[in-house]
Amino acid sequence: MLTRKQLELLDFINKRVQRDGVPPSFDEMKEALDLRSKSGIHRLITALEERGFIRRLAHRARAIEIVKLPEAMENKGFSPKVIEGDAPPPPPSGAMPVDAVHAMELPVMGRIAAGTPIEAISEVSHTVAVPGGMVSGRGHHYALEVKGDSMIDAGINDGDVVVIREQTTADNGEIVVALVEGHEATLKRFRRKGDMIALEAANPAYETRVLRSDQVKVQGRLVGLIRSY
């Protein structure tokens, strides 16, 4: 099932391909869907590709090919384009078809600092599609955009989207969203030492912050990461 924005984008791409023979640019997509940045288009494109509706072709400009359309759009004259060439290699053992992979839309609650703590943000800016397996289990989940480079040695880069399971406790060594003194949110590795809590960076350029336990509130634990290329 597609979200409204995903359906709007797929319909826009299909109409432009039918009219011009090539897909629209990312700037044109952003303007057509009234989005603030092209990163939102990247996420929608990735979601459509994961669901098997489009395919991106390497080493070609505007390399987006429509593979199929939802039933609501099937009566608009669409016919899949066939590309001549060798058959693709068989999928790895245990691989699942894209259509069989359940996905969920999570609210993106703003930005989280992976560096110097920034003021906490708690308003939904948009949503992001994540694999269902990433949010399995109990509890509420949400997503945050990473700002900063203090967690790069843990594989978390500036601009990544992290998936967080909401919880108020954490074990030593887990990467958490920590609220510092009630107004600063940061993404760090959690360590409790008696009545003190250490928030450790994963970058030697940043010092570990050691605070009293009453100054730190755990708001969630890292359970997944999404990266756009």
CSV table of C-alpha atoms in Angstrom, one decimal:
chain,number,residue,atom,x,y,z
A,1,MET,CA,0.0,0.0,0.0
A,2,LEU,CA,1.4,3.4,-1.0
A,3,THR,CA,1.1,6.6,1.0
A,4,ARG,CA,-0.5,9.6,-0.6
A,5,LYS,CA,2.8,11.3,-1.4
A,6,GLN,CA,4.2,8.1,-2.9
A,7,LEU,CA,1.2,7.7,-5.1
A,8,GLU,CA,1.4,11.3,-6.2
A,9,LEU,CA,5.0,11.0,-7.1
A,10,LEU,CA,4.5,7.7,-9.1
A,11,ASP,CA,1.6,9.3,-11.0
A,12,PHE,CA,3.7,12.4,-11.8
A,13,ILE,CA,6.6,10.3,-13.0
A,14,ASN,CA,4.3,8.1,-15.1
A,15,LYS,CA,2.6,11.1,-16.8
A,16,ARG,CA,5.9,12.8,-17.6
A,17,VAL,CA,7.3,9.6,-19.1
A,18,GLN,CA,4.2,9.1,-21.2
A,19,ARG,CA,4.5,12.8,-22.4
A,20,ASP,CA,8.2,13.3,-22.8
A,21,GLY,CA,9.7,9.9,-22.9
A,22,VAL,CA,12.0,10.6,-19.9
A,23,PRO,CA,11.3,11.0,-16.2
A,24,PRO,CA,11.2,14.4,-14.6
A,25,SER,CA,14.2,15.8,-12.7
A,26,PHE,CA,14.4,15.7,-8.9
A,27,ASP,CA,13.9,19.5,-8.9
A,28,GLU,CA,10.7,19.1,-10.9
A,29,MET,CA,9.5,16.3,-8.6
A,30,LYS,CA,10.1,18.5,-5.6
A,31,GLU,CA,8.2,21.4,-7.1
A,32,ALA,CA,5.3,19.2,-8.2
A,33,LEU,CA,4.9,17.6,-4.8
A,34,ASP,CA,5.5,20.9,-2.9
A,35,LEU,CA,8.3,19.5,-0.8
A,36,ARG,CA,10.9,21.6,0.9
A,37,SER,CA,14.0,19.6,-0.1
A,38,LYS,CA,15.1,16.9,-2.6
A,39,SER,CA,15.9,14.6,0.4
A,40,GLY,CA,12.2,14.0,0.7
A,41,ILE,CA,12.1,13.0,-3.0
A,42,HIS,CA,15.0,10.6,-2.4
A,43,ARG,CA,13.0,8.9,0.4
A,44,LEU,CA,9.9,8.6,-1.8
A,45,ILE,CA,11.9,7.2,-4.7
A,46,THR,CA,13.6,4.7,-2.4
A,47,ALA,CA,10.2,3.6,-1.0
A,48,LEU,CA,8.7,3.2,-4.5
A,49,GLU,CA,11.8,1.1,-5.6
A,50,GLU,CA,11.6,-1.1,-2.4
A,51,ARG,CA,7.9,-1.8,-3.3
A,52,GLY,CA,8.8,-2.8,-6.8
A,53,PHE,CA,7.0,0.1,-8.6
A,54,ILE,CA,10.1,1.7,-10.2
A,55,ARG,CA,13.7,0.7,-10.9
A,56,ARG,CA,16.7,2.9,-10.9
A,57,LEU,CA,19.3,2.2,-13.6
A,58,ALA,CA,22.9,2.8,-12.9
A,59,HIS,CA,25.1,5.2,-14.9
A,60,ARG,CA,22.3,6.9,-16.7
A,61,ALA,CA,20.8,10.4,-16.2
A,62,ARG,CA,17.3,10.5,-14.9
A,63,ALA,CA,17.5,6.7,-14.7
A,64,ILE,CA,14.1,5.9,-13.4
A,65,GLU,CA,12.0,3.2,-15.0
A,66,ILE,CA,8.4,2.4,-14.1
A,67,VAL,CA,7.9,-1.3,-13.6
A,68,LYS,CA,4.3,-1.4,-12.6
A,69,LEU,CA,1.4,0.7,-11.4
A,70,PRO,CA,-1.2,0.3,-8.6
A,71,GLU,CA,-4.6,-1.0,-9.7
A,72,ALA,CA,-6.0,2.5,-9.4
A,73,MET,CA,-3.7,3.7,-12.2
A,74,GLU,CA,-3.6,0.6,-14.4
A,75,ASN,CA,-6.3,1.8,-16.8
A,76,LYS,CA,-4.2,4.8,-17.9
A,77,GLY,CA,-2.5,3.2,-20.8
A,78,PHE,CA,0.6,2.0,-18.9
A,79,SER,CA,2.7,-0.8,-20.4
A,80,PRO,CA,6.0,-1.9,-18.8
A,81,LYS,CA,9.1,-1.1,-20.8
A,82,VAL,CA,11.3,-4.1,-21.6
A,83,ILE,CA,15.1,-3.6,-21.7
A,84,GLU,CA,17.0,-6.0,-23.9
A,85,GLY,CA,20.0,-7.7,-22.3
A,86,ASP,CA,21.1,-10.6,-20.2
A,87,ALA,CA,18.8,-12.0,-17.6
A,88,PRO,CA,19.5,-10.7,-14.0
A,89,PRO,CA,21.4,-13.0,-11.7
A,90,PRO,CA,19.3,-15.2,-9.3
A,91,PRO,CA,18.6,-13.6,-5.9
A,92,PRO,CA,20.7,-14.7,-3.0
A,93,SER,CA,19.6,-17.6,-0.9
A,94,GLY,CA,16.9,-16.6,1.5
A,95,ALA,CA,16.1,-13.4,-0.3
A,96,MET,CA,12.5,-12.2,-0.4
A,97,PRO,CA,10.6,-10.4,-3.2
A,98,VAL,CA,10.3,-6.7,-2.6
A,99,ASP,CA,6.5,-7.0,-2.6
A,100,ALA,CA,6.7,-9.5,0.3
A,101,VAL,CA,8.7,-7.1,2.5
A,102,HIS,CA,6.4,-5.3,4.9
A,103,ALA,CA,7.2,-1.6,5.3
A,104,MET,CA,5.9,1.0,7.8
A,105,GLU,CA,5.7,4.7,7.8
A,106,LEU,CA,7.4,6.3,10.8
A,107,PRO,CA,7.1,10.0,11.9
A,108,VAL,CA,10.4,11.9,11.6
A,109,MET,CA,10.5,14.0,14.8
A,110,GLY,CA,13.1,16.5,13.6
A,111,ARG,CA,16.9,16.4,14.1
A,112,ILE,CA,19.1,14.8,16.7
A,113,ALA,CA,22.6,16.0,17.4
A,114,ALA,CA,25.5,13.5,17.0
A,115,GLY,CA,27.9,16.2,18.2
A,116,THR,CA,27.2,19.1,20.5
A,117,PRO,CA,23.7,18.7,21.9
A,118,ILE,CA,21.0,20.8,20.2
A,119,GLU,CA,17.6,21.8,21.6
A,120,ALA,CA,15.1,19.0,21.5
A,121,ILE,CA,12.6,18.9,18.7
A,122,SER,CA,9.4,17.0,19.1
A,123,GLU,CA,7.3,18.0,16.1
A,124,VAL,CA,6.7,15.7,13.2
A,125,SER,CA,8.3,17.1,10.0
A,126,HIS,CA,7.5,14.3,7.6
A,127,THR,CA,7.4,10.5,7.5
A,128,VAL,CA,9.8,7.8,6.3
A,129,ALA,CA,9.2,4.3,5.1
A,130,VAL,CA,11.2,1.6,7.0
A,131,PRO,CA,11.3,-2.2,6.7
A,132,GLY,CA,8.8,-3.9,9.1
A,133,GLY,CA,11.6,-6.1,10.5
A,134,MET,CA,13.4,-2.9,11.8
A,135,VAL,CA,10.5,-2.1,14.1
A,136,SER,CA,9.5,-5.5,15.2
A,137,GLY,CA,8.6,-6.1,18.8
A,138,ARG,CA,6.6,-4.0,21.2
A,139,GLY,CA,6.8,-0.3,21.8
A,140,HIS,CA,6.4,3.0,19.9
A,141,HIS,CA,9.0,3.9,17.2
A,142,TYR,CA,10.0,7.1,15.6
A,143,ALA,CA,12.8,8.5,13.4
A,144,LEU,CA,15.2,11.3,13.6
A,145,GLU,CA,17.6,13.0,11.2
A,146,VAL,CA,21.2,13.0,12.4
A,147,LYS,CA,23.1,16.2,12.6
A,148,GLY,CA,26.9,16.0,13.3
A,149,ASP,CA,29.7,13.5,13.1
A,150,SER,CA,30.3,12.4,16.7
A,151,MET,CA,29.0,8.9,16.0
A,152,ILE,CA,30.8,8.2,12.7
A,153,ASP,CA,32.9,5.3,14.2
A,154,ALA,CA,29.6,3.6,15.0
A,155,GLY,CA,28.6,3.9,11.4
A,156,ILE,CA,26.2,6.9,11.9
A,157,ASN,CA,26.9,9.8,9.6
A,158,ASP,CA,25.6,13.3,9.3
A,159,GLY,CA,22.4,13.2,7.3
A,160,ASP,CA,21.4,9.6,8.2
A,161,VAL,CA,18.0,8.8,9.5
A,162,VAL,CA,18.0,6.8,12.7
A,163,VAL,CA,15.1,4.6,13.9
A,164,ILE,CA,14.4,4.8,17.6
A,165,ARG,CA,12.3,2.6,19.9
A,166,GLU,CA,10.8,4.8,22.6
A,167,GLN,CA,11.9,3.7,26.1
A,168,THR,CA,13.2,5.3,29.3
A,169,THR,CA,15.9,2.8,30.3
A,170,ALA,CA,19.1,1.5,28.6
A,171,ASP,CA,21.8,-1.0,29.1
A,172,ASN,CA,25.5,0.0,29.1
A,173,GLY,CA,26.9,0.2,25.6
A,174,GLU,CA,23.6,0.9,23.9
A,175,ILE,CA,23.2,4.0,21.6
A,176,VAL,CA,20.4,6.1,22.9
A,177,VAL,CA,18.5,9.4,22.5
A,178,ALA,CA,19.3,11.3,25.7
A,179,LEU,CA,17.6,14.4,26.9
A,180,VAL,CA,20.2,16.5,28.8
A,181,GLU,CA,18.9,18.8,31.5
A,182,GLY,CA,15.4,18.8,30.0
A,183,HIS,CA,16.1,20.7,26.8
A,184,GLU,CA,19.1,19.3,24.9
A,185,ALA,CA,18.8,16.1,22.8
A,186,THR,CA,21.8,14.1,21.7
A,187,LEU,CA,22.6,10.7,20.2
A,188,LYS,CA,25.3,8.9,22.2
A,189,ARG,CA,26.4,5.6,23.7
A,190,PHE,CA,25.1,5.1,27.2
A,191,ARG,CA,27.2,4.2,30.3
A,192,ARG,CA,26.0,4.2,33.9
A,193,LYS,CA,28.7,4.5,36.6
A,194,GLY,CA,27.0,4.6,40.0
A,195,ASP,CA,25.0,7.8,40.2
A,196,MET,CA,26.7,9.2,37.1
A,197,ILE,CA,25.9,8.7,33.5
A,198,ALA,CA,28.5,8.9,30.7
A,199,LEU,CA,27.4,9.9,27.2
A,200,GLU,CA,30.1,8.6,24.9
A,201,ALA,CA,30.8,9.8,21.4
A,202,ALA,CA,32.1,7.4,18.7
A,203,ASN,CA,34.6,9.9,17.4
A,204,PRO,CA,37.9,10.7,19.2
A,205,ALA,CA,37.4,14.4,18.4
A,206,TYR,CA,34.6,14.6,20.9
A,207,GLU,CA,34.9,14.2,24.7
A,208,THR,CA,32.7,11.9,26.8
A,209,ARG,CA,30.2,13.9,28.8
A,210,VAL,CA,29.7,12.7,32.4
A,211,LEU,CA,26.5,14.0,34.1
A,212,ARG,CA,24.5,13.3,37.2
A,213,SER,CA,21.7,10.7,36.6
A,214,ASP,CA,19.1,13.3,37.4
A,215,GLN,CA,20.4,15.4,34.5
A,216,VAL,CA,19.9,12.7,31.8
A,217,LYS,CA,16.7,11.1,30.7
A,218,VAL,CA,16.7,8.3,28.1
A,219,GLN,CA,14.1,8.8,25.5
A,220,GLY,CA,14.7,5.9,23.2
A,221,ARG,CA,17.2,3.3,21.9
A,222,LEU,CA,18.7,3.0,18.4
A,223,VAL,CA,17.2,0.0,16.5
A,224,GLY,CA,17.9,0.9,12.9
A,225,LEU,CA,19.5,3.3,10.4
A,226,ILE,CA,18.5,4.5,6.9
A,227,ARG,CA,21.0,6.2,4.6
A,228,SER,CA,20.4,7.9,1.3
A,229,TYR,CA,23.1,7.9,-1.4
